[in-house]
Amino acid sequence: SLDSIPAEKEKVYLKATANLSQGGTATDVTDEVSPDIRLMAERTARIIGLDCVGVDALTKDISLPLDPSGIKVVEVNAAPGFRMHLEPTGGQPRNVAKPLVDMLFPEGYTQIPVLAVTGTNGKTTTSKLLAHTLKYSGKTVGLTCTTGIIIDGKSIITGDYSGPEGAGIVVREPTVDHIVLEVARGGIARRGLGVDEVDVGVLLNIGEDHLGTDWIESQEDLCLVKSTVIEVVKQTGTSILNADDSMIMSILDRARGNVILFSLDATNQKIKDHIKDGGTVVTVDKRNVIIRNRELDIFVCTLEEIPITFGGIIDFNISNTLAAIGALHSLNLPIEQIRNGIMTFYPSPNQNPGRMNLFDFQEYKVLLDYGHNPESARAMARLLPRLTQGRKIALCHGTGNRTTAQIVEYGKVLASVYDYIVLADFDPRDRPIGETPKLVCEGLLKGGFQKQNIDIVSDPGKAVDHLFSKAKKGDFIVIQPDELEPVMGQIMERYRQMVTHI
């Protein structure tokens, strides 16, 4: 009351609120805000759908990421005040009115470019390479793929979102200015693409996987399904096609928009004819990656400068890179930005988890790679002799929803790749536990593999431990899981233990 006399140094609380109108103060902390908190606020504002919004929150330290900061959103305000920004009690004034007016009354109108990538193998790597390069060049990219949904380089949802559900989520994401969609066969056959048209359609390769499912009985059927991504390309867009794949070249007339071909072989007659007809190609000439047309060659980089090719020895990742370069070039991305993106994308658990991740355990090396069909096994057969002269041992699995003949065939191909194999049951689908690895084992034996060099350990966790228990000095270990976790966790824990003991 008016008669109260506070004791010396006693703190007296006059108000329970800190509103500016009731005596509160405002300090500008714009430069201190954590990027995670900034992204959360931006996404919140866009998802709410208001032109102007204030996200009011309480936090211990606004410079920390979401969890450590302890941030709690109090309200989303549709009519936030400007005074604290224009004339803060402390810190730098911010003219927030100008960008708001510029946003409300923009000059012109642009659509968000959509890139769709499909094929039997390499979809995820190519999609992530595209997203990485676009982000590296300053774009805000929405990516949907088999590992989840990623907005501006941050994972928002984990899981397989290579179908139309993932496309629908990313297309509705208001914070992005470019969209990259990994498109799987199952989603196309059952529910469609999830978008009506795309600016760039990429068709990587057509293998013999998934035959006998979703009304797909032949490689030709599979090719027709996957060709959907090039049939929905805008007339002003671009189709990117693999000239080294004869099946893809058989449906060249289905491609809409401009057509860019890519090939590992600069003497490929298909690309020579395409250049003669005025087209553009991406190819490799004397270890140089180039964009070529009738007028000129544009040098991009050497094979040795592409990290995901392991110095230019992984053919399938060279092919994936050529496809990505073609797609980026079709968006008129400057060549230096394409080059920078390609040369800074590594086969690491951080940038491309589960795709050609190599760990050096000193006595032996471990390669983690998602592979489950004959084409991926044949690719390993070409690659591994270039990586090691030692014993090659692997943890493999069949996929239960393939036909019995396909699972057996997968085993036959594996027989030509490895010296010792552990079979697990990562993905049984509708088959009884243990049936799929037995079918793979049948294929191995038909392929001439020695029975004493095969172990079946159906439990995935135990299978990883069993494989490591068989490792010897000089071995090259390949682990091909269906899902990254907990396999990645097991590998990283062993790696940490190894580093700790050094």
Coordinates of C-alpha atoms in Angstrom, one line a residue:
S1 CA 0.0 0.0 0.0
L2 CA 1.0 3.7 0.0
D3 CA 2.0 3.3 3.6
S4 CA 4.4 0.3 3.0
I5 CA 8.1 0.8 3.6
P6 CA 10.2 -1.9 1.9
A7 CA 13.3 -3.0 3.8
E8 CA 16.7 -2.2 2.5
K9 CA 17.4 -4.3 -0.7
E10 CA 14.0 -5.9 -0.6
K11 CA 12.7 -6.8 -4.0
V12 CA 9.1 -5.6 -4.6
Y13 CA 7.1 -7.1 -7.5
L14 CA 4.7 -4.5 -8.7
K15 CA 3.2 -6.4 -11.6
A16 CA 2.8 -10.1 -12.5
T17 CA 2.9 -9.3 -16.2
A18 CA 5.6 -8.0 -18.4
N19 CA 3.5 -6.3 -21.1
L20 CA 5.1 -3.3 -22.7
S21 CA 1.9 -1.3 -22.0
Q22 CA 2.3 -2.1 -18.3
G23 CA 5.9 -1.2 -17.9
G24 CA 7.7 -4.1 -19.5
T25 CA 10.9 -3.8 -21.5
A26 CA 11.9 -5.2 -24.9
T27 CA 15.3 -6.3 -26.0
D28 CA 16.1 -7.3 -29.6
V29 CA 17.7 -10.8 -29.7
T30 CA 17.2 -11.4 -33.5
D31 CA 20.9 -12.3 -34.0
E32 CA 20.9 -14.8 -31.1
V33 CA 17.9 -16.9 -32.1
S34 CA 18.7 -20.6 -32.7
P35 CA 18.1 -21.7 -36.3
D36 CA 15.9 -24.5 -35.0
I37 CA 13.7 -22.1 -33.1
R38 CA 13.5 -19.8 -36.1
L39 CA 12.4 -22.7 -38.3
M40 CA 9.8 -23.7 -35.8
A41 CA 8.4 -20.2 -35.7
E42 CA 8.4 -19.9 -39.5
R43 CA 6.7 -23.2 -40.0
T44 CA 4.1 -22.4 -37.3
A45 CA 3.3 -19.1 -39.0
R46 CA 3.0 -20.6 -42.4
I47 CA 1.0 -23.6 -41.3
I48 CA -1.5 -21.3 -39.4
G49 CA -1.8 -19.5 -42.8
L50 CA -1.9 -15.9 -41.6
D51 CA -0.2 -13.1 -43.5
C52 CA 1.1 -11.6 -40.3
V53 CA 1.6 -13.6 -37.1
G54 CA 3.6 -13.3 -33.8
V55 CA 4.7 -16.5 -32.1
D56 CA 4.9 -15.8 -28.4
A57 CA 7.1 -18.2 -26.4
L58 CA 8.9 -18.6 -23.1
T59 CA 12.4 -20.1 -23.1
K60 CA 15.5 -20.4 -20.9
D61 CA 17.9 -19.5 -23.7
I62 CA 16.7 -18.6 -27.1
S63 CA 20.1 -19.3 -28.6
L64 CA 19.8 -23.1 -27.9
P65 CA 18.0 -25.7 -30.1
L66 CA 14.4 -26.7 -29.4
D67 CA 14.9 -29.3 -26.6
P68 CA 17.8 -27.7 -24.7
S69 CA 16.1 -24.3 -24.7
G70 CA 13.0 -25.6 -23.0
I71 CA 10.9 -23.4 -25.3
K72 CA 7.1 -23.4 -24.8
V73 CA 4.8 -21.6 -27.2
V74 CA 2.3 -19.4 -25.3
E75 CA 0.2 -18.2 -28.2
V76 CA 0.2 -17.5 -31.9
N77 CA -0.9 -13.9 -32.2
A78 CA -2.8 -12.8 -35.3
A79 CA -2.2 -9.1 -34.5
P80 CA 1.3 -8.7 -33.1
G81 CA 2.7 -5.3 -32.1
F82 CA 5.5 -3.6 -34.0
R83 CA 6.6 -1.1 -31.4
M84 CA 9.0 -3.4 -29.6
H85 CA 10.8 -4.1 -32.9
L86 CA 10.8 -0.6 -34.2
E87 CA 11.9 1.0 -30.9
P88 CA 13.3 -1.7 -28.5
T89 CA 14.4 -0.8 -25.0
G90 CA 17.7 -2.4 -25.8
G91 CA 19.4 -3.8 -29.0
Q92 CA 19.1 -3.0 -32.7
P93 CA 15.8 -1.6 -34.0
R94 CA 14.2 -3.6 -36.8
N95 CA 11.9 -2.2 -39.5
V96 CA 9.5 -5.2 -39.6
A97 CA 6.9 -3.2 -41.4
K98 CA 8.8 -3.0 -44.7
P99 CA 9.2 -6.8 -45.3
L100 CA 5.6 -7.3 -44.2
V101 CA 4.3 -4.9 -46.8
D102 CA 6.6 -6.4 -49.4
M103 CA 5.2 -9.9 -48.6
L104 CA 1.6 -8.7 -48.8
F105 CA 2.2 -7.0 -52.1
P106 CA 4.9 -9.0 -54.0
E107 CA 6.1 -8.2 -57.4
G108 CA 5.1 -10.9 -59.9
Y109 CA 4.3 -14.6 -59.2
T110 CA 6.3 -17.7 -59.4
Q111 CA 5.5 -21.4 -59.0
I112 CA 7.6 -23.7 -56.9
P113 CA 9.7 -26.1 -59.1
V114 CA 8.9 -29.8 -58.4
L115 CA 11.5 -32.5 -59.2
A116 CA 10.5 -36.2 -59.2
V117 CA 13.0 -39.0 -59.2
T118 CA 12.3 -42.7 -59.9
G119 CA 14.1 -45.9 -60.9
T120 CA 14.9 -49.4 -59.6
N121 CA 18.0 -48.3 -57.7
G122 CA 19.6 -45.0 -56.7
K123 CA 16.4 -43.0 -56.1
T124 CA 17.3 -41.9 -52.6
T125 CA 20.9 -41.0 -53.3
T126 CA 19.9 -38.9 -56.3
S127 CA 17.1 -37.2 -54.5
K128 CA 19.3 -36.3 -51.6
L129 CA 22.0 -35.1 -53.9
L130 CA 19.5 -32.8 -55.6
A131 CA 18.2 -31.5 -52.3
H132 CA 21.7 -30.9 -51.0
T133 CA 22.9 -29.0 -54.0
L134 CA 19.8 -26.8 -54.1
K135 CA 20.1 -26.0 -50.4
Y136 CA 23.8 -25.3 -50.9
S137 CA 22.9 -22.8 -53.5
G138 CA 20.5 -21.0 -51.1
K139 CA 17.2 -22.7 -51.8
T140 CA 14.8 -23.9 -49.2
V141 CA 14.0 -27.5 -50.2
G142 CA 11.3 -29.9 -49.2
L143 CA 12.4 -33.5 -49.8
T144 CA 10.4 -36.6 -49.4
C145 CA 12.1 -40.0 -49.7
T146 CA 12.4 -43.5 -48.2
T147 CA 14.1 -42.1 -45.0
G148 CA 11.5 -39.5 -44.3
I149 CA 10.5 -35.9 -45.0
I150 CA 13.2 -33.3 -44.8
I151 CA 12.5 -29.5 -44.8
D152 CA 15.5 -27.2 -45.4
G153 CA 17.9 -30.0 -44.4
K154 CA 16.1 -30.9 -41.2
S155 CA 14.3 -34.2 -40.7
I156 CA 10.6 -33.5 -39.9
I157 CA 9.2 -37.0 -40.1
T158 CA 11.0 -40.3 -40.3
G159 CA 9.9 -43.4 -42.2
D160 CA 9.3 -44.3 -45.9
Y161 CA 7.5 -41.4 -47.5
S162 CA 8.4 -42.2 -51.1
G163 CA 4.7 -42.4 -52.0
P164 CA 1.9 -39.9 -52.6
E165 CA 1.3 -39.3 -48.9
G166 CA 4.8 -37.8 -48.6
A167 CA 4.3 -35.8 -51.8
G168 CA 1.1 -34.3 -50.4
I169 CA 2.8 -33.3 -47.1
V170 CA 5.7 -31.6 -48.9
V171 CA 3.6 -29.9 -51.5
R172 CA 1.5 -28.3 -48.7
E173 CA 4.7 -27.2 -46.8
P174 CA 4.6 -23.4 -47.0
T175 CA 8.2 -22.7 -46.1
V176 CA 9.9 -24.2 -49.2
D177 CA 10.8 -22.8 -52.6
H178 CA 11.9 -26.1 -54.3
I179 CA 10.5 -29.6 -53.9
V180 CA 12.2 -33.0 -54.6
L181 CA 10.1 -36.1 -54.6
E182 CA 11.5 -39.7 -54.5
V183 CA 8.9 -41.7 -56.3
A184 CA 8.5 -45.5 -55.6
R185 CA 6.8 -48.0 -57.8
G186 CA 4.3 -49.1 -55.2
G187 CA 2.9 -45.6 -54.7
I188 CA 2.5 -45.0 -58.4
A189 CA 0.7 -48.3 -59.0
R190 CA -1.6 -48.0 -56.1
R191 CA -2.3 -44.3 -55.5
G192 CA -0.5 -42.2 -58.1
L193 CA 2.2 -39.7 -57.9
G194 CA 0.6 -37.2 -55.5
V195 CA 1.1 -34.3 -57.9
D196 CA -0.5 -33.5 -61.3
E197 CA 2.7 -32.4 -63.0
V198 CA 6.3 -31.8 -62.4
D199 CA 9.0 -29.5 -63.7
V200 CA 11.7 -32.1 -63.9
G201 CA 11.2 -35.9 -64.1
V202 CA 14.2 -38.2 -63.6
L203 CA 14.2 -41.8 -64.7
L204 CA 17.3 -43.6 -63.5
N205 CA 17.1 -47.3 -64.5
I206 CA 14.7 -50.2 -64.8
G207 CA 15.6 -53.5 -63.2
E208 CA 13.6 -56.7 -62.7
D209 CA 12.7 -56.0 -59.1
H210 CA 9.1 -56.1 -57.8
L211 CA 7.8 -58.2 -60.7
G212 CA 4.7 -60.2 -59.8
T213 CA 3.3 -57.5 -57.5
D214 CA 0.8 -54.7 -58.0
W215 CA -0.2 -56.0 -61.5
I216 CA 3.4 -55.7 -62.7
E217 CA 4.3 -58.9 -64.4
S218 CA 7.3 -58.0 -66.6
Q219 CA 10.1 -55.5 -66.9
E220 CA 8.1 -53.8 -69.6
D221 CA 5.2 -53.3 -67.2
L222 CA 7.5 -51.9 -64.6
C223 CA 9.0 -49.5 -67.2
L224 CA 5.5 -48.2 -68.1
V225 CA 4.7 -47.6 -64.4
K226 CA 7.9 -45.7 -63.7
S227 CA 7.6 -43.7 -66.9
T228 CA 4.8 -41.8 -65.2
V229 CA 7.3 -39.3 -63.9
I230 CA 8.3 -38.3 -67.4
E231 CA 4.7 -38.3 -68.7
V232 CA 3.6 -35.6 -66.3
V233 CA 6.5 -33.2 -67.0
K234 CA 5.2 -29.8 -68.0
Q235 CA 5.7 -28.8 -71.6
T236 CA 8.1 -26.2 -70.3
G237 CA 9.9 -28.7 -68.1
T238 CA 12.5 -31.4 -68.6
S239 CA 12.7 -35.2 -68.7
I240 CA 16.1 -36.7 -67.6
L241 CA 16.7 -40.2 -69.0
N242 CA 19.4 -42.8 -68.7
A243 CA 20.8 -43.5 -72.2
D244 CA 22.7 -46.6 -70.9
D245 CA 19.4 -48.4 -70.1
S246 CA 17.9 -49.9 -73.2
M247 CA 14.5 -50.4 -71.5
I248 CA 14.3 -46.6 -70.7
M249 CA 15.3 -45.8 -74.3
S250 CA 12.4 -47.9 -75.5
I251 CA 9.9 -45.4 -74.0
L252 CA 11.8 -42.3 -75.0
D253 CA 8.7 -41.1 -77.0
R254 CA 6.8 -40.9 -73.7
A255 CA 9.0 -38.2 -72.3
R256 CA 7.5 -34.7 -72.3
G257 CA 9.1 -31.3 -72.3
N258 CA 12.8 -30.9 -73.1
V259 CA 14.9 -34.1 -72.9
I260 CA 18.3 -34.4 -71.4
L261 CA 20.1 -37.8 -71.7
F262 CA 22.9 -39.0 -69.4
S263 CA 25.4 -41.8 -70.0
L264 CA 28.7 -43.1 -68.6
D265 CA 29.9 -43.5 -72.1
A266 CA 30.6 -40.5 -74.2
T267 CA 30.6 -42.7 -77.4
N268 CA 27.0 -44.0 -76.7
Q269 CA 25.2 -43.7 -80.0
K270 CA 22.0 -42.6 -78.3
I271 CA 23.6 -39.5 -76.9
K272 CA 25.5 -38.8 -80.1
D273 CA 22.2 -38.9 -82.0
H274 CA 20.5 -36.7 -79.4
I275 CA 23.3 -34.1 -79.6
K276 CA 23.0 -34.2 -83.4
D277 CA 19.3 -33.5 -83.1
G278 CA 20.0 -30.4 -81.0
G279 CA 19.7 -32.0 -77.5
T280 CA 21.7 -31.8 -74.4
V281 CA 23.5 -34.7 -72.6
V282 CA 25.5 -35.2 -69.4
T283 CA 28.4 -37.7 -69.8
V284 CA 31.9 -38.7 -68.9
D285 CA 34.8 -38.0 -71.2
K286 CA 38.4 -38.8 -70.2
R287 CA 37.4 -38.8 -66.5
N288 CA 35.7 -35.4 -66.8
V289 CA 32.0 -34.9 -66.2
I290 CA 30.6 -32.6 -68.9
I291 CA 27.3 -31.1 -70.1
R292 CA 27.5 -31.4 -73.9
N293 CA 25.5 -30.0 -76.8
R294 CA 26.2 -29.2 -80.4
E295 CA 27.8 -25.8 -79.5
L296 CA 30.0 -26.5 -76.5
D297 CA 31.1 -28.7 -73.7
I298 CA 30.6 -27.4 -70.1
F299 CA 33.1 -28.8 -67.7
V300 CA 31.5 -29.7 -64.3
C301 CA 34.2 -31.6 -62.4
T302 CA 36.4 -34.7 -62.5
L303 CA 35.2 -38.1 -61.3
E304 CA 37.7 -38.0 -58.5
E305 CA 36.1 -34.8 -57.2
I306 CA 32.7 -36.5 -56.6
P307 CA 32.8 -38.0 -53.0
I308 CA 29.9 -40.5 -53.5
T309 CA 31.9 -42.2 -56.3
F310 CA 34.8 -43.1 -54.0
G311 CA 37.3 -41.5 -56.4
G312 CA 35.4 -42.4 -59.5
I313 CA 35.1 -46.2 -59.0
I314 CA 31.4 -46.6 -58.1
D315 CA 29.7 -46.7 -61.5
F316 CA 26.1 -46.5 -60.2
N317 CA 26.8 -43.4 -58.2
I318 CA 28.5 -41.8 -61.2
S319 CA 25.3 -42.5 -63.1
N320 CA 23.2 -41.0 -60.2
T321 CA 25.4 -37.9 -60.2
L322 CA 25.0 -37.4 -64.0
A323 CA 21.3 -37.6 -63.6
A324 CA 21.3 -35.0 -60.8
I325 CA 23.5 -32.7 -62.9
G326 CA 21.1 -32.9 -65.8
A327 CA 18.2 -32.0 -63.5
L328 CA 20.0 -29.1 -61.9
H329 CA 21.1 -27.8 -65.2
S330 CA 17.5 -27.9 -66.5
L331 CA 16.6 -25.5 -63.6
N332 CA 19.3 -23.1 -64.9
L333 CA 21.3 -23.4 -61.8
P334 CA 24.7 -21.8 -62.3
I335 CA 27.5 -24.3 -63.1
E336 CA 29.6 -23.2 -60.1
Q337 CA 26.6 -23.9 -57.8
I338 CA 26.1 -27.4 -59.4
R339 CA 29.8 -28.1 -59.0
N340 CA 29.9 -27.0 -55.3
G341 CA 26.9 -29.1 -54.4
I342 CA 28.2 -32.3 -56.2
M343 CA 31.6 -31.9 -54.5
T344 CA 30.3 -31.4 -51.0
F345 CA 27.9 -34.4 -50.8
Y346 CA 29.5 -37.3 -49.0
P347 CA 28.5 -40.9 -48.5
S348 CA 28.3 -40.3 -44.8
P349 CA 25.7 -41.4 -42.2
N350 CA 24.9 -37.7 -41.8
Q351 CA 24.3 -36.7 -45.5
N352 CA 23.2 -40.0 -47.0
P353 CA 22.5 -42.6 -44.2
G354 CA 22.5 -46.2 -45.3
R355 CA 23.9 -45.6 -48.7
M356 CA 27.5 -46.6 -49.2
N357 CA 28.6 -45.6 -45.7
L358 CA 32.1 -46.8 -45.1
F359 CA 33.6 -47.3 -41.6
D360 CA 37.3 -48.1 -41.0
F361 CA 37.7 -50.4 -38.0
Q362 CA 41.5 -50.6 -38.6
E363 CA 41.6 -54.4 -38.8
Y364 CA 38.7 -54.5 -41.3
K365 CA 36.3 -52.2 -43.0
V366 CA 32.5 -52.1 -42.9
L367 CA 30.3 -50.9 -45.7
L368 CA 26.6 -50.2 -44.8
D369 CA 24.4 -50.0 -47.9
Y370 CA 20.8 -50.5 -48.6
G371 CA 20.5 -53.3 -51.2
H372 CA 18.0 -56.0 -51.7
N373 CA 17.7 -57.0 -55.3
P374 CA 19.8 -58.8 -58.0
E375 CA 20.7 -55.5 -59.7
S376 CA 22.2 -54.1 -56.4
A377 CA 24.1 -57.4 -55.9
R378 CA 25.5 -57.3 -59.4
A379 CA 26.6 -53.7 -58.8
M380 CA 28.4 -54.9 -55.6
A381 CA 30.1 -57.7 -57.6
R382 CA 31.6 -55.0 -59.9
L383 CA 32.5 -52.7 -57.1
L384 CA 34.0 -54.8 -54.3
P385 CA 37.1 -56.1 -56.2
R386 CA 38.0 -52.4 -56.7
L387 CA 37.8 -51.7 -53.0
T388 CA 39.5 -54.8 -51.5
Q389 CA 41.5 -57.9 -52.3
G390 CA 40.6 -59.5 -49.0
R391 CA 37.8 -61.8 -47.9
K392 CA 34.3 -60.3 -48.5
I393 CA 31.7 -61.2 -45.9
A394 CA 28.1 -59.9 -45.8
L395 CA 24.9 -59.7 -43.9
C396 CA 22.1 -59.9 -46.5
H397 CA 18.4 -60.5 -46.5
G398 CA 15.6 -61.2 -49.0
T399 CA 12.4 -59.2 -49.2
G400 CA 9.3 -61.3 -48.4
N401 CA 7.0 -59.6 -50.8
R402 CA 9.0 -60.7 -53.8
T403 CA 8.1 -63.9 -55.6
T404 CA 9.8 -67.1 -54.6
A405 CA 11.7 -67.3 -57.9
Q406 CA 13.0 -63.7 -57.4
I407 CA 14.2 -64.4 -53.9
V408 CA 16.0 -67.5 -55.1
E409 CA 17.5 -65.5 -58.0
Y410 CA 18.8 -62.9 -55.6
G411 CA 20.6 -65.7 -53.7
K412 CA 22.2 -67.0 -57.0
V413 CA 23.6 -63.5 -57.7
L414 CA 24.9 -63.1 -54.2
A415 CA 26.9 -66.3 -54.7
S416 CA 29.2 -64.5 -57.1
V417 CA 29.9 -61.6 -54.8
Y418 CA 30.9 -62.8 -51.3
D419 CA 33.0 -65.4 -49.6
Y420 CA 30.9 -65.8 -46.4
I421 CA 27.3 -64.7 -45.8
V422 CA 25.0 -64.3 -42.8
L423 CA 21.3 -64.3 -43.8
A424 CA 18.8 -62.5 -41.6
D425 CA 15.1 -62.0 -41.9
F426 CA 14.9 -58.2 -41.9
D427 CA 11.7 -57.9 -44.1
P428 CA 9.5 -61.1 -44.0
R429 CA 6.3 -59.3 -45.0
D430 CA 3.6 -62.0 -45.2
R431 CA 6.0 -64.9 -45.1
P432 CA 6.6 -67.0 -41.9
I433 CA 9.7 -65.9 -40.0
G434 CA 12.7 -67.7 -41.4
E435 CA 11.2 -68.6 -44.8
T436 CA 12.8 -65.8 -46.8
P437 CA 16.4 -66.4 -45.7
K438 CA 16.0 -70.1 -46.5
L439 CA 15.0 -69.2 -50.0
V440 CA 18.0 -66.9 -50.4
C441 CA 20.1 -69.8 -49.1
E442 CA 18.6 -72.1 -51.8
G443 CA 19.7 -69.6 -54.4
L444 CA 23.2 -69.4 -52.9
L445 CA 23.6 -73.1 -53.1
K446 CA 22.3 -73.2 -56.7
G447 CA 24.9 -70.5 -57.5
G448 CA 27.7 -72.8 -56.3
F449 CA 28.2 -71.2 -52.8
Q450 CA 29.6 -73.5 -50.2
K451 CA 27.0 -74.4 -47.5
Q452 CA 29.6 -74.2 -44.7
N453 CA 30.0 -70.5 -45.5
I454 CA 26.4 -69.7 -44.9
D455 CA 24.8 -68.9 -41.5
I456 CA 21.1 -68.1 -41.0
V457 CA 20.4 -65.9 -38.0
S458 CA 16.8 -64.7 -38.5
D459 CA 16.9 -62.2 -35.6
P460 CA 18.4 -59.0 -37.2
G461 CA 20.1 -57.8 -34.0
K462 CA 21.8 -61.1 -33.3
A463 CA 22.7 -61.4 -37.0
V464 CA 24.8 -58.2 -36.8
D465 CA 26.7 -59.4 -33.7
H466 CA 27.2 -62.8 -35.3
L467 CA 28.7 -61.2 -38.5
F468 CA 31.1 -59.2 -36.4
S469 CA 32.2 -62.3 -34.5
K470 CA 33.3 -63.8 -37.8
A471 CA 35.3 -60.8 -38.9
K472 CA 39.1 -61.3 -39.4
K473 CA 41.9 -59.0 -40.1
G474 CA 41.8 -57.8 -43.7
D475 CA 38.1 -58.6 -44.2
F476 CA 35.7 -56.3 -46.0
I477 CA 32.2 -56.5 -44.3
V478 CA 29.1 -55.5 -46.1
I479 CA 25.8 -55.0 -44.2
Q480 CA 22.6 -54.5 -46.1
P481 CA 19.7 -53.7 -43.8
D482 CA 16.1 -53.1 -44.6
E483 CA 15.9 -50.2 -42.0
L484 CA 18.8 -48.2 -40.6
E485 CA 18.0 -48.6 -37.0
P486 CA 19.0 -50.4 -34.9
V487 CA 21.7 -51.6 -37.3
M488 CA 23.3 -48.2 -37.6
G489 CA 23.3 -47.9 -33.8
Q490 CA 25.1 -51.2 -33.4
I491 CA 27.8 -50.3 -35.9
M492 CA 28.3 -46.8 -34.4
E493 CA 28.5 -48.3 -30.9
R494 CA 31.2 -50.7 -32.0
Y495 CA 33.0 -47.9 -33.8
R496 CA 32.9 -45.7 -30.7
Q497 CA 34.3 -48.6 -28.6
M498 CA 37.1 -49.1 -31.2
V499 CA 38.0 -45.4 -31.1
T500 CA 37.9 -45.3 -27.3
H501 CA 40.5 -48.1 -27.1
I502 CA 42.9 -46.5 -29.5

